[in-house]
């Protein structure tokens, strides 16, 4: 009796792969699953960026932190009387003391900054040397406006205080000249001081009993990342020049004039008391130089690294799922147009290669910079994936086409990353063209024949 052989039943998974619709569904599921390692990559980039921030912070602690220059304030203590009760409960006038604070009538600041890059392992930090010259004067008019009797002022106990945010950056004790007489500034930790780190000088104005005095001094200091100023003068002019081609002007005010060349920059601020949250004079006990008010009146220059490697790598990683999805769709169209069969496992391996691409990009970026790293990682991934496709399809033409498509995708993402203001425009146009191409090729496919071809063993 002749043996009759029945065809073997195919597994459900095999049947799913033989259906065009089901295979598209499985590709979509695979793309969504690859979101998980893609998010891990972003956490890895954030962790490496955190390591860089720690390295910068460590360098800043040993060198000096970001500096905030706070111009001089004139403090004039004076006598006053307040009502009090004596031992018998009778109301009496008791002598007390208060302070009037005067801000400069005019203020001129000139800063020359020489930034440089310090290395901590593979991480970089920007530090600088700066010479800051301050000139200005206080006005007699503001004292008259206060309504305080000049005879009650303790002129021999007058004080001028200025501030910087980090004393560690001072290379020497500054000399503050007041009306031509030099005083050596010392750290001043008096409880009534309004600045965080005070440089103070005690001056004797009893001979003139006037507050219209001139002052000037120079700070020779070090700092890192940024040089900032607090807008305290009634009429202020601040000039900052530096040997750096990538400054960022930050804070509450932008410079009126700026000039940036390949090697240096210059900037000038001109401001009046109308755009600051401080009065020209106030009495002790009034909350004027609060942290919130200081934020509203702080401005300066931040010295950016030439390329923010981690920011660009993060932006590139955020496009990972788009690259994977478009690559899978392109491979599926190649599969359908060339009437060949690509196993789902091969899609998985291609997706894994595209995920590993970003670890290559991150690791090479830390060593050779983003541009070179992007080229190396992209070239390695395109060669690997196209060679793999050519091997299992046994079709060099299909592998070459996919290599060109993948190169276009990576090149397109690189262009978007380099752009800033036009990134959205170019990205939208590029995606529109991509979708148009996919729509065109989808029309070329005979889906019925394609499904029959895929179903063939």
Coordinates of C-alpha atoms in Angstrom, one line a residue:
X1 CA 0.0 0.0 0.0
X2 CA 1.5 3.4 -1.0
X3 CA 2.3 5.7 1.9
X4 CA 0.4 9.0 1.7
X5 CA 2.4 11.9 3.2
X6 CA 0.5 14.8 4.6
X7 CA 2.0 18.3 4.6
X8 CA 3.4 19.3 7.9
X9 CA 1.3 21.9 9.7
X10 CA 3.0 25.2 10.1
X11 CA 3.4 26.9 13.4
X12 CA 1.3 30.0 14.3
X13 CA 4.5 32.1 14.3
X14 CA 5.4 30.9 10.8
X15 CA 1.9 31.6 9.5
X16 CA 2.1 35.2 11.0
X17 CA 5.4 35.8 9.1
X18 CA 3.8 34.6 5.8
X19 CA 1.0 37.3 6.1
X20 CA 2.0 40.7 4.9
X21 CA -0.4 42.4 7.4
X22 CA 0.8 40.2 10.3
X23 CA 4.4 40.8 9.5
X24 CA 3.9 44.6 9.4
X25 CA 2.3 44.2 12.8
X26 CA 5.2 42.2 14.2
X27 CA 7.6 44.8 12.8
X28 CA 5.6 47.5 14.6
X29 CA 5.7 45.5 17.9
X30 CA 9.5 45.0 17.5
X31 CA 10.0 48.7 16.9
X32 CA 8.0 49.5 20.1
X33 CA 10.0 46.9 22.1
X34 CA 13.2 48.6 20.9
X35 CA 12.0 51.8 22.7
X36 CA 13.2 50.1 25.9
X37 CA 16.9 49.9 25.1
X38 CA 16.6 53.3 23.4
X39 CA 15.5 54.8 26.7
X40 CA 18.3 53.0 28.5
X41 CA 20.7 54.7 26.1
X42 CA 19.4 58.1 27.0
X43 CA 19.9 57.3 30.7
X44 CA 23.4 56.2 29.9
X45 CA 24.1 59.6 28.1
X46 CA 22.6 61.5 31.1
X47 CA 24.8 59.4 33.5
X48 CA 28.0 60.3 31.5
X49 CA 26.9 63.9 31.3
X50 CA 26.5 63.8 35.1
X51 CA 30.0 62.5 35.4
X52 CA 31.2 65.5 33.3
X53 CA 29.3 67.9 35.6
X54 CA 30.9 66.2 38.6
X55 CA 34.4 66.7 37.0
X56 CA 33.6 70.4 36.3
X57 CA 32.4 70.9 39.9
X58 CA 35.6 69.2 41.2
X59 CA 37.8 71.5 39.1
X60 CA 35.8 74.5 40.2
X61 CA 36.2 73.6 43.9
X62 CA 40.0 73.5 43.5
X63 CA 40.3 76.4 41.0
X64 CA 37.5 78.8 41.8
X65 CA 33.8 78.8 41.1
X66 CA 31.7 81.1 38.9
X67 CA 32.3 84.7 40.0
X68 CA 29.6 87.3 40.7
X69 CA 31.0 90.9 41.0
X70 CA 29.0 93.1 43.3
X71 CA 30.0 96.7 43.1
X72 CA 30.7 98.8 46.3
X73 CA 28.0 100.0 48.7
X74 CA 28.6 102.9 51.0
X75 CA 27.4 102.2 54.6
X76 CA 26.9 105.2 56.9
X77 CA 25.9 104.4 60.5
X78 CA 23.9 107.2 62.3
X79 CA 22.3 107.9 65.7
X80 CA 18.6 107.8 66.2
X81 CA 16.2 107.7 69.1
X82 CA 13.5 105.2 69.8
X83 CA 10.8 105.1 72.4
X84 CA 11.4 102.8 75.3
X85 CA 10.3 102.2 78.9
X86 CA 12.6 102.8 81.9
X87 CA 12.7 100.6 85.0
X88 CA 9.7 102.5 86.4
X89 CA 7.6 101.9 83.2
X90 CA 7.9 105.5 82.1
X91 CA 8.3 106.3 78.4
X92 CA 11.7 107.6 77.5
X93 CA 13.7 108.2 74.3
X94 CA 16.6 105.8 74.0
X95 CA 19.6 106.3 71.8
X96 CA 19.9 103.7 69.1
X97 CA 21.9 103.2 65.9
X98 CA 20.9 102.4 62.3
X99 CA 22.6 102.4 58.9
X100 CA 21.9 104.1 55.6
X101 CA 23.1 102.3 52.5
X102 CA 24.0 104.3 49.4
X103 CA 24.6 102.8 45.9
X104 CA 27.0 104.3 43.4
X105 CA 25.8 107.3 41.4
X106 CA 28.0 106.2 38.5
X107 CA 29.8 103.0 37.9
X108 CA 32.3 101.9 35.2
X109 CA 33.6 98.3 35.0
X110 CA 36.1 97.0 32.6
X111 CA 37.0 93.3 32.5
X112 CA 39.7 91.4 30.5
X113 CA 39.2 87.7 30.6
X114 CA 41.5 84.9 29.5
X115 CA 39.6 81.6 29.5
X116 CA 41.3 78.2 29.1
X117 CA 40.3 74.6 29.2
X118 CA 41.4 72.2 32.0
X119 CA 41.2 68.5 31.6
X120 CA 40.0 65.9 34.1
X121 CA 40.5 62.5 32.5
X122 CA 38.3 62.6 29.4
X123 CA 36.3 65.6 30.6
X124 CA 36.9 69.3 30.0
X125 CA 36.0 72.4 32.0
X126 CA 36.4 76.1 31.2
X127 CA 38.3 78.3 33.7
X128 CA 39.6 81.8 33.4
X129 CA 41.9 84.5 34.7
X130 CA 40.2 88.0 34.8
X131 CA 41.3 91.5 35.7
X132 CA 38.3 93.6 36.7
X133 CA 38.7 97.4 37.1
X134 CA 35.9 99.3 38.9
X135 CA 35.6 103.1 39.0
X136 CA 32.7 105.1 40.3
X137 CA 31.4 107.7 42.7
X138 CA 28.8 108.1 45.4
X139 CA 26.5 111.2 45.4
X140 CA 25.8 113.7 48.1
X141 CA 22.3 114.1 46.7
X142 CA 21.1 110.7 47.8
X143 CA 22.1 111.4 51.4
X144 CA 20.1 114.6 51.3
X145 CA 17.0 112.7 49.9
X146 CA 17.1 110.3 52.9
X147 CA 16.2 113.1 55.3
X148 CA 18.8 112.1 57.8
X149 CA 20.6 114.9 59.7
X150 CA 24.2 114.8 58.6
X151 CA 25.2 115.8 62.2
X152 CA 23.9 112.4 63.4
X153 CA 26.0 110.4 61.0
X154 CA 29.1 108.6 62.5
X155 CA 31.4 109.7 59.7
X156 CA 34.5 108.1 61.3
X157 CA 32.8 104.7 61.1
X158 CA 31.8 104.8 57.4
X159 CA 32.5 101.7 55.5
X160 CA 32.6 100.6 51.8
X161 CA 31.8 97.0 51.0
X162 CA 32.0 95.1 47.7
X163 CA 31.4 91.5 47.0
X164 CA 32.6 88.5 45.0
X165 CA 31.0 85.1 45.1
X166 CA 34.2 83.1 45.7
X167 CA 37.2 84.4 47.7
X168 CA 39.2 81.5 46.6
X169 CA 39.6 83.1 43.2
X170 CA 41.4 86.2 44.6
X171 CA 45.1 86.2 43.7
X172 CA 45.9 89.1 46.0
X173 CA 44.2 91.5 48.5
X174 CA 42.7 94.3 46.4
X175 CA 43.5 97.9 47.2
X176 CA 40.4 100.1 47.2
X177 CA 41.2 103.8 46.6
X178 CA 38.7 106.2 48.1
X179 CA 39.2 109.9 47.1
X180 CA 42.8 109.1 46.2
X181 CA 43.6 107.3 49.5
X182 CA 44.4 103.6 49.3
X183 CA 42.9 101.0 51.7
X184 CA 43.6 97.3 51.8
X185 CA 40.3 95.4 51.5
X186 CA 39.7 92.6 54.0
X187 CA 37.0 89.9 54.3
X188 CA 34.2 91.5 56.2
X189 CA 31.8 89.2 58.0
X190 CA 29.7 91.8 59.9
X191 CA 26.2 90.6 60.5
X192 CA 24.6 93.7 58.9
X193 CA 26.3 93.2 55.6
X194 CA 24.1 92.5 52.6
X195 CA 26.4 90.6 50.3
X196 CA 27.4 87.0 50.6
X197 CA 31.2 87.5 50.6
X198 CA 32.2 91.0 51.5
X199 CA 35.4 92.9 50.9
X200 CA 35.2 95.8 53.3
X201 CA 37.3 98.9 54.1
X202 CA 36.7 101.2 57.1
X203 CA 37.1 104.8 56.0
X204 CA 37.1 108.1 58.0
X205 CA 35.0 110.8 56.5
X206 CA 34.8 113.0 59.6
X207 CA 37.1 115.7 58.0
X208 CA 34.7 116.4 55.1
X209 CA 31.4 114.9 56.4
X210 CA 30.4 114.4 52.8
X211 CA 29.3 111.3 50.9
X212 CA 30.2 112.4 47.4
X213 CA 33.4 110.4 47.2
X214 CA 35.2 108.7 44.3
X215 CA 36.4 105.1 44.4
X216 CA 38.4 102.7 42.2
X217 CA 40.0 99.3 42.6
X218 CA 41.1 96.3 40.6
X219 CA 40.4 92.6 41.1
X220 CA 42.9 90.1 39.9
X221 CA 41.0 86.8 40.2
X222 CA 40.3 83.3 38.9
X223 CA 36.9 81.7 38.1
X224 CA 35.2 79.0 36.1
X225 CA 32.4 78.8 33.6
X226 CA 30.9 82.3 34.0
X227 CA 31.7 85.9 35.0
X228 CA 28.6 87.7 36.3
X229 CA 27.8 91.2 37.5
X230 CA 25.2 92.7 39.8
X231 CA 23.6 95.9 38.5
X232 CA 23.9 98.3 41.4
X233 CA 25.0 101.6 39.8
X234 CA 22.6 104.4 39.0
X235 CA 24.3 104.8 35.6
X236 CA 26.5 101.9 34.7
X237 CA 28.8 100.9 31.9
X238 CA 30.2 97.4 31.9
X239 CA 32.7 96.2 29.3
X240 CA 33.9 92.6 29.0
X241 CA 36.6 91.5 26.6
X242 CA 37.8 87.9 26.3
X243 CA 40.0 85.5 24.3
X244 CA 37.0 83.2 23.6
X245 CA 34.9 82.6 20.5
X246 CA 31.9 80.9 22.1
X247 CA 30.5 83.2 24.7
X248 CA 26.9 83.1 25.9
X249 CA 25.4 86.3 27.3
X250 CA 23.2 85.3 30.2
X251 CA 21.1 86.9 33.0
X252 CA 18.6 89.7 33.1
X253 CA 20.2 92.0 30.5
X254 CA 21.8 91.5 27.1
X255 CA 24.8 93.7 26.0
X256 CA 24.0 96.8 24.0
X257 CA 27.0 96.1 21.7
X258 CA 28.8 92.8 21.1
X259 CA 31.4 91.6 18.6
X260 CA 32.5 87.9 18.3
X261 CA 35.3 86.8 16.1
X262 CA 37.1 83.5 15.6
X263 CA 39.4 84.1 18.6
X264 CA 37.9 86.7 20.9
X265 CA 34.8 88.7 21.8
X266 CA 33.9 92.1 23.2
X267 CA 30.6 93.2 24.8
X268 CA 29.3 96.4 26.4
X269 CA 26.3 97.0 28.7
X270 CA 24.9 100.5 29.4
X271 CA 22.2 100.6 32.0
X272 CA 20.3 103.0 34.3
X273 CA 18.5 102.6 37.6
X274 CA 15.2 102.3 35.8
X275 CA 15.8 98.6 35.0
X276 CA 16.9 97.3 38.4
X277 CA 14.8 96.3 41.4
X278 CA 16.8 98.4 44.0
X279 CA 16.4 102.0 45.3
X280 CA 19.4 104.2 45.2
X281 CA 19.4 104.5 49.0
X282 CA 17.7 102.7 51.9
X283 CA 17.8 102.2 55.6
X284 CA 18.9 99.2 57.6
X285 CA 16.3 96.6 58.2
X286 CA 14.7 97.0 54.8
X287 CA 14.7 93.9 52.6
X288 CA 16.3 95.2 49.4
X289 CA 19.1 93.0 48.3
X290 CA 17.1 89.8 48.5
X291 CA 18.0 86.7 46.5
X292 CA 15.0 87.2 44.2
X293 CA 16.0 90.8 43.5
X294 CA 19.5 89.9 42.8
X295 CA 18.4 87.3 40.2
X296 CA 16.5 90.1 38.5
X297 CA 19.6 92.3 38.3
X298 CA 22.4 89.8 37.5
X299 CA 23.9 89.4 34.1
X300 CA 27.2 88.3 32.5
X301 CA 29.0 86.0 30.2
X302 CA 29.1 82.2 30.3
X303 CA 32.1 80.6 28.5
X304 CA 30.7 77.6 26.6
X305 CA 32.8 74.7 25.5
X306 CA 33.3 74.7 21.7
X307 CA 31.0 71.7 21.3
X308 CA 28.6 70.3 23.8
X309 CA 29.2 66.6 23.0
X310 CA 26.6 65.1 25.3
X311 CA 23.9 67.4 24.2
X312 CA 24.4 66.5 20.6
X313 CA 24.6 62.8 21.4
X314 CA 21.4 63.0 23.4
X315 CA 19.6 64.8 20.5
X316 CA 20.9 62.0 18.2
X317 CA 19.6 59.3 20.5
X318 CA 16.2 60.8 20.6
X319 CA 15.9 60.1 16.9
X320 CA 16.8 56.4 17.4
X321 CA 13.3 55.1 17.2
X322 CA 12.6 57.1 14.0
X323 CA 15.8 55.7 12.3
X324 CA 14.9 52.2 13.3
X325 CA 11.3 52.5 12.1
X326 CA 12.2 54.0 8.7
X327 CA 14.9 51.4 8.3
X328 CA 12.5 48.5 9.0
X329 CA 10.0 50.0 6.5
X330 CA 12.7 50.4 3.9
X331 CA 13.8 46.8 4.4
X332 CA 10.3 45.6 4.1
X333 CA 9.8 47.4 0.8
X334 CA 13.1 46.0 -0.5
X335 CA 11.8 42.6 0.6
X336 CA 8.5 43.0 -1.2
X337 CA 9.9 44.6 -4.4
X338 CA 12.6 42.0 -4.8
X339 CA 10.3 39.2 -3.8
X340 CA 12.6 37.8 -1.1
X341 CA 11.9 36.7 2.4
X342 CA 13.4 38.3 5.5
X343 CA 13.0 36.4 8.8
X344 CA 11.8 38.4 11.8
X345 CA 15.0 37.3 13.7
X346 CA 17.0 39.2 11.1
X347 CA 14.9 42.3 11.8
X348 CA 15.8 41.9 15.5
X349 CA 19.5 41.6 14.7
X350 CA 19.4 44.7 12.5
X351 CA 17.5 46.6 15.3
X352 CA 20.1 45.5 17.8
X353 CA 22.9 46.8 15.6
X354 CA 21.2 50.2 15.3
X355 CA 20.8 50.4 19.1
X356 CA 24.5 49.5 19.6
X357 CA 25.3 52.3 17.2
X358 CA 24.5 54.9 19.9
X359 CA 26.8 53.3 22.4
X360 CA 29.5 53.5 19.8
X361 CA 28.6 57.1 19.2
X362 CA 28.8 58.0 22.9
X363 CA 32.0 56.2 23.6
X364 CA 33.8 57.6 20.5
X365 CA 32.4 61.1 21.2
X366 CA 34.2 61.1 24.6
X367 CA 37.5 60.3 22.8
X368 CA 37.5 62.0 19.4
X369 CA 34.6 64.5 19.5
X370 CA 31.1 64.3 18.1
X371 CA 31.7 64.9 14.4
X372 CA 34.4 62.2 14.0
X373 CA 32.5 59.8 16.3
X374 CA 29.3 60.2 14.3
X375 CA 31.1 59.4 11.1
X376 CA 32.9 56.4 12.6
X377 CA 29.7 54.9 14.2
X378 CA 27.6 55.6 11.1
X379 CA 30.1 54.1 8.7
X380 CA 30.6 51.0 10.9
X381 CA 26.8 50.5 11.3
X382 CA 26.0 51.0 7.5
X383 CA 28.8 48.5 6.5
X384 CA 27.7 45.9 9.1
X385 CA 24.0 46.1 8.3
X386 CA 24.3 46.2 4.5
X387 CA 26.8 43.3 4.6
X388 CA 24.4 41.3 6.7
X389 CA 21.5 42.0 4.3
X390 CA 23.6 41.1 1.3
X391 CA 24.6 37.9 2.9
X392 CA 21.2 36.5 3.8
X393 CA 19.4 38.0 0.7
X394 CA 22.3 37.0 -1.6
X395 CA 21.5 40.2 -3.4
X396 CA 24.3 42.8 -3.7
X397 CA 22.0 45.3 -5.3
X398 CA 19.5 45.2 -2.4
X399 CA 22.3 45.5 0.1
X400 CA 23.7 48.6 -1.8
X401 CA 20.3 50.2 -1.9
X402 CA 19.8 49.7 1.8
X403 CA 23.3 51.1 2.6
X404 CA 22.4 54.2 0.6
X405 CA 19.1 54.6 2.4
X406 CA 20.6 54.2 5.8
X407 CA 23.4 56.6 5.0
X408 CA 20.8 59.2 3.9
X409 CA 19.0 58.7 7.2
X410 CA 22.1 59.2 9.3
X411 CA 23.2 62.1 7.2
X412 CA 19.8 63.8 7.6
X413 CA 19.9 63.4 11.4
X414 CA 23.4 64.8 11.5
X415 CA 22.3 67.9 9.6
X416 CA 19.3 68.4 11.9
X417 CA 21.5 68.2 15.0
X418 CA 23.9 70.9 13.6
X419 CA 21.0 73.2 13.0
X420 CA 19.3 75.1 15.8
X421 CA 16.7 77.6 14.8
X422 CA 16.0 75.8 11.5
X423 CA 16.0 72.2 12.9
X424 CA 12.2 72.0 13.0
X425 CA 11.8 73.3 9.5
X426 CA 14.3 71.0 7.9
X427 CA 13.2 68.1 10.0
X428 CA 9.5 68.5 8.9
X429 CA 10.5 68.9 5.2
X430 CA 12.7 65.8 5.4
X431 CA 10.0 63.7 7.0
X432 CA 7.5 64.9 4.4
X433 CA 9.8 63.8 1.6
X434 CA 10.4 60.4 3.3
X435 CA 6.7 59.7 3.7
X436 CA 6.1 60.7 0.1
X437 CA 8.8 58.3 -1.1
X438 CA 7.3 55.5 1.0
X439 CA 3.8 56.2 -0.4
X440 CA 5.3 56.1 -3.9
X441 CA 7.0 52.7 -3.4
X442 CA 4.0 51.3 -1.7
X443 CA 1.9 51.9 -4.9
X444 CA 4.5 50.0 -6.9
X445 CA 4.0 46.9 -4.8
X446 CA 1.4 44.2 -5.8
X447 CA 0.4 43.3 -2.3
X448 CA -1.4 40.1 -3.3
X449 CA 1.6 38.7 -5.2
X450 CA 4.0 39.9 -2.5
X451 CA 2.0 37.9 0.1
X452 CA 2.1 34.9 -2.2
X453 CA 5.8 35.3 -2.7
X454 CA 6.5 35.6 1.0
X455 CA 4.4 32.6 1.7
X456 CA 6.5 30.4 -0.6
X457 CA 9.0 28.1 1.3

